[in-house]
Short mmCIF file of C-alpha atoms in Angstrom, two decimals:
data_model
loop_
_atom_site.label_atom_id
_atom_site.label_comp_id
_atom_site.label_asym_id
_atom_site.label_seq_id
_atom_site.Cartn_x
_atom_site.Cartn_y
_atom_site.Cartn_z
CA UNK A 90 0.00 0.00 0.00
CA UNK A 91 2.98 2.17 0.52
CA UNK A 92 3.51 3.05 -3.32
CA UNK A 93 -0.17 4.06 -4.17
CA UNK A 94 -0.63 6.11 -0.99
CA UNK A 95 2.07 8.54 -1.89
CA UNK A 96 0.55 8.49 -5.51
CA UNK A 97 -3.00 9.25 -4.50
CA UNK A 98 -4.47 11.66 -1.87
CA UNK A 99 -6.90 12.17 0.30
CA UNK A 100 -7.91 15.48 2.09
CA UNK A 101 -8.75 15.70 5.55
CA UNK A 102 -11.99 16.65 4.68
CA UNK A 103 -12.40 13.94 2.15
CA UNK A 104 -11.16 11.78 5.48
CA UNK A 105 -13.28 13.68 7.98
CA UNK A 106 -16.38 12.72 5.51
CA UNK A 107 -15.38 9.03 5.01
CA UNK A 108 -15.18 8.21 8.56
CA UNK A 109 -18.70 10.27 9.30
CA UNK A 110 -20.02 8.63 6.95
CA UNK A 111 -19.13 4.86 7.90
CA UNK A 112 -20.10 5.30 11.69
CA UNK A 113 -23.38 7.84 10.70
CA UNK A 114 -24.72 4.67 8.53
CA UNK A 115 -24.28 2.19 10.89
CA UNK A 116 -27.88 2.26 12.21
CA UNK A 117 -29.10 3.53 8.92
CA UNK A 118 -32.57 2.05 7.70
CA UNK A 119 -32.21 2.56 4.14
CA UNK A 120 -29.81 2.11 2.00
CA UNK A 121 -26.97 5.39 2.35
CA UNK A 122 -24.35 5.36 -0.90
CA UNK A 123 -21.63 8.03 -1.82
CA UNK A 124 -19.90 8.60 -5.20
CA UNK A 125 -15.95 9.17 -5.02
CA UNK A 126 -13.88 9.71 -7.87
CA UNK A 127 -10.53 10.81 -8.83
CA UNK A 128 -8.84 14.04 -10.24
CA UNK A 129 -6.92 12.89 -12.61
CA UNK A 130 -4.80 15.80 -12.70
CA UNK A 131 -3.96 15.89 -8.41
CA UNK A 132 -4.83 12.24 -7.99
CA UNK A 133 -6.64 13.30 -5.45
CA UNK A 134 -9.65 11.29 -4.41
CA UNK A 135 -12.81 13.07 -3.12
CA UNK A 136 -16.74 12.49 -3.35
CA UNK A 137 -18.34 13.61 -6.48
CA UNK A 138 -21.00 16.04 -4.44
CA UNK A 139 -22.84 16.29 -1.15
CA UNK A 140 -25.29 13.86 -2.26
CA UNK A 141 -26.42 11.19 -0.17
CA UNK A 142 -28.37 8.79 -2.03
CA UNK A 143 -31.01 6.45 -0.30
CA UNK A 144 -31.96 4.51 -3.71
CA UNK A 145 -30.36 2.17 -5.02
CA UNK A 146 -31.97 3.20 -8.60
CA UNK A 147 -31.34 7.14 -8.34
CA UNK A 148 -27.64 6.47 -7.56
CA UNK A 149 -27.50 3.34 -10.91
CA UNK A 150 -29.23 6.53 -12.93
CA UNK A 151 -26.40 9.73 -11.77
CA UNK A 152 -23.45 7.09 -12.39
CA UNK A 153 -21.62 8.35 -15.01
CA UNK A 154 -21.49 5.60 -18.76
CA UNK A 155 -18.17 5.81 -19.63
CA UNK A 156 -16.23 6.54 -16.08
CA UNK A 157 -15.84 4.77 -13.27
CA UNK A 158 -16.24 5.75 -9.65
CA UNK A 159 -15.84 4.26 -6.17
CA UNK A 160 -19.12 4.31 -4.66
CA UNK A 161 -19.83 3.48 -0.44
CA UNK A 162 -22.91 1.91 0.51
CA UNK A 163 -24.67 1.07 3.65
CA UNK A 164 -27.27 -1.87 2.84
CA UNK A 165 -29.41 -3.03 5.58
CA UNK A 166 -30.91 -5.86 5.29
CA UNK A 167 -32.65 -8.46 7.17
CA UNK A 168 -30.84 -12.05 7.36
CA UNK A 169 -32.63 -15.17 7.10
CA UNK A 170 -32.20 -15.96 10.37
CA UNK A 171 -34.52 -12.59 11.13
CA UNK A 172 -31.18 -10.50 12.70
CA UNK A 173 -30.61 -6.98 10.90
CA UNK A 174 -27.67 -6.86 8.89
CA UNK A 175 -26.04 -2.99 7.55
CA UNK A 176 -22.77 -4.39 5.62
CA UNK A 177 -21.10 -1.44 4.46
CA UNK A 178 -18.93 -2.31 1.12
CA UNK A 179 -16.97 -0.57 -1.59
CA UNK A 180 -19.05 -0.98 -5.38
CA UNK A 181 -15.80 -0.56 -7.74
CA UNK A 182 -17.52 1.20 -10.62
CA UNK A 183 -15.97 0.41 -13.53
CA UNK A 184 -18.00 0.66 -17.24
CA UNK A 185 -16.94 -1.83 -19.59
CA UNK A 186 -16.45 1.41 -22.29
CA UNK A 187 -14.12 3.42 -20.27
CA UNK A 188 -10.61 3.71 -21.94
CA UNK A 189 -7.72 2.28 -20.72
CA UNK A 190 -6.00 5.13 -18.51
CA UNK A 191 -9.18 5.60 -16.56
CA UNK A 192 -9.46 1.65 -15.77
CA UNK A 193 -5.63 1.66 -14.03
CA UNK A 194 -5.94 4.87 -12.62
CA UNK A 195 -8.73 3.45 -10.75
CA UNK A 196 -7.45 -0.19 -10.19
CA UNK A 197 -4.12 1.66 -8.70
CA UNK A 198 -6.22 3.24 -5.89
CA UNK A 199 -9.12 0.44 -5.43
CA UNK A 200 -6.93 -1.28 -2.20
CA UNK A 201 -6.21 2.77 -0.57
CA UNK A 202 -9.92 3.57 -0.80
CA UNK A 203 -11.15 0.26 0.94
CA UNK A 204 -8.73 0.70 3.29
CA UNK A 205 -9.36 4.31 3.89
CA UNK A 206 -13.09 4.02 4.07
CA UNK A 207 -12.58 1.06 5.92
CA UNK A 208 -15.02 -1.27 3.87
CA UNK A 209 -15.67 -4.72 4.81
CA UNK A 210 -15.73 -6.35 1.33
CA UNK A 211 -15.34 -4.94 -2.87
CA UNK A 212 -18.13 -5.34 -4.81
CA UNK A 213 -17.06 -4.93 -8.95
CA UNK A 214 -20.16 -3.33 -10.86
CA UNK A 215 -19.74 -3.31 -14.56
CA UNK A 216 -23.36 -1.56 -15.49
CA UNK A 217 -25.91 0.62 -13.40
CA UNK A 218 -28.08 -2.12 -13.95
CA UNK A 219 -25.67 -4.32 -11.86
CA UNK A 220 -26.97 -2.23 -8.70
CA UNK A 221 -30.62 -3.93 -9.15
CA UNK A 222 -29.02 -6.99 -7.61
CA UNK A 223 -26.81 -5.61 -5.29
CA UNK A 224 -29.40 -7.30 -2.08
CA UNK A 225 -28.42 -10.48 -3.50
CA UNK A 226 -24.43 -9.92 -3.49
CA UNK A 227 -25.25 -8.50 -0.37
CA UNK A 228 -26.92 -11.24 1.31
CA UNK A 229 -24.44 -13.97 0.29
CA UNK A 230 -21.33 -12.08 2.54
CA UNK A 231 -23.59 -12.68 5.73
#
């Protein structure tokens, strides 16, 4: 982790709002997602906007066609066994049509974001559409 962290930054803001974030959507009872991406020019990594999205279809509809994103959600959902679950995970947005330099300036920083926004577990989305069946990726971690 050593090489990308010098490569790609974070400000403490960006940090401030990451950690609010995770421990804000712990108890959450919908589903809470944020859009990161990174300035290609400062390599810096912040969230896209303000936005907080609470549907899972709203946030498949702003994702961008031909650019990937990180993206933080907090899921809850109920477990067969009838316990409430909230697994907070990293979606790796990547579109299949985004060019080359894009896809490894993402895949460079993919292991410094989880571990920044302290994720338990990647989830690769190829397609907004992906995010329709996001429960059921979900549910299978638990």
């Amino acid at each position: 982790m050593a090489s990308e962290s010098r490569l790609y930054t974070f400000s403490a803001t960006t940090e401030e709002k990451l950690r609010k974030f995770r421990l804000g959507t712990s108890r959450a009872k919908s589903p809470q997602a944020v859009v990161y991406q990174i300035d290609k020019h400062t390599l810096e990594i912040a969230q896209v906007d303000d936005t907080i999205y609470d549907n899972v279809q709203e946030l498949g509809d702003e994702l961008p066609d031909h650019s990937p994103r990180f993206v933080l959600l907090s899921y809850p959902l109920t477990l067969p066994s009838g316990r409430l679950s909230v697994p907070y995970v990293l979606l790796y947005y990547l579109p299949v049509t985004c060019n080359a330099e894009l896809r490894m300036l993402y895949a460079g920083a993919k292991e410094l974001m989880r571990n920044t926004a302290e994720v338990g577990k990647v989830i690769e989305v190829a397609e907004a559409e992906d995010l329709e069946t996001i429960e059921e990726k979900l549910g299978g971690e638990a």
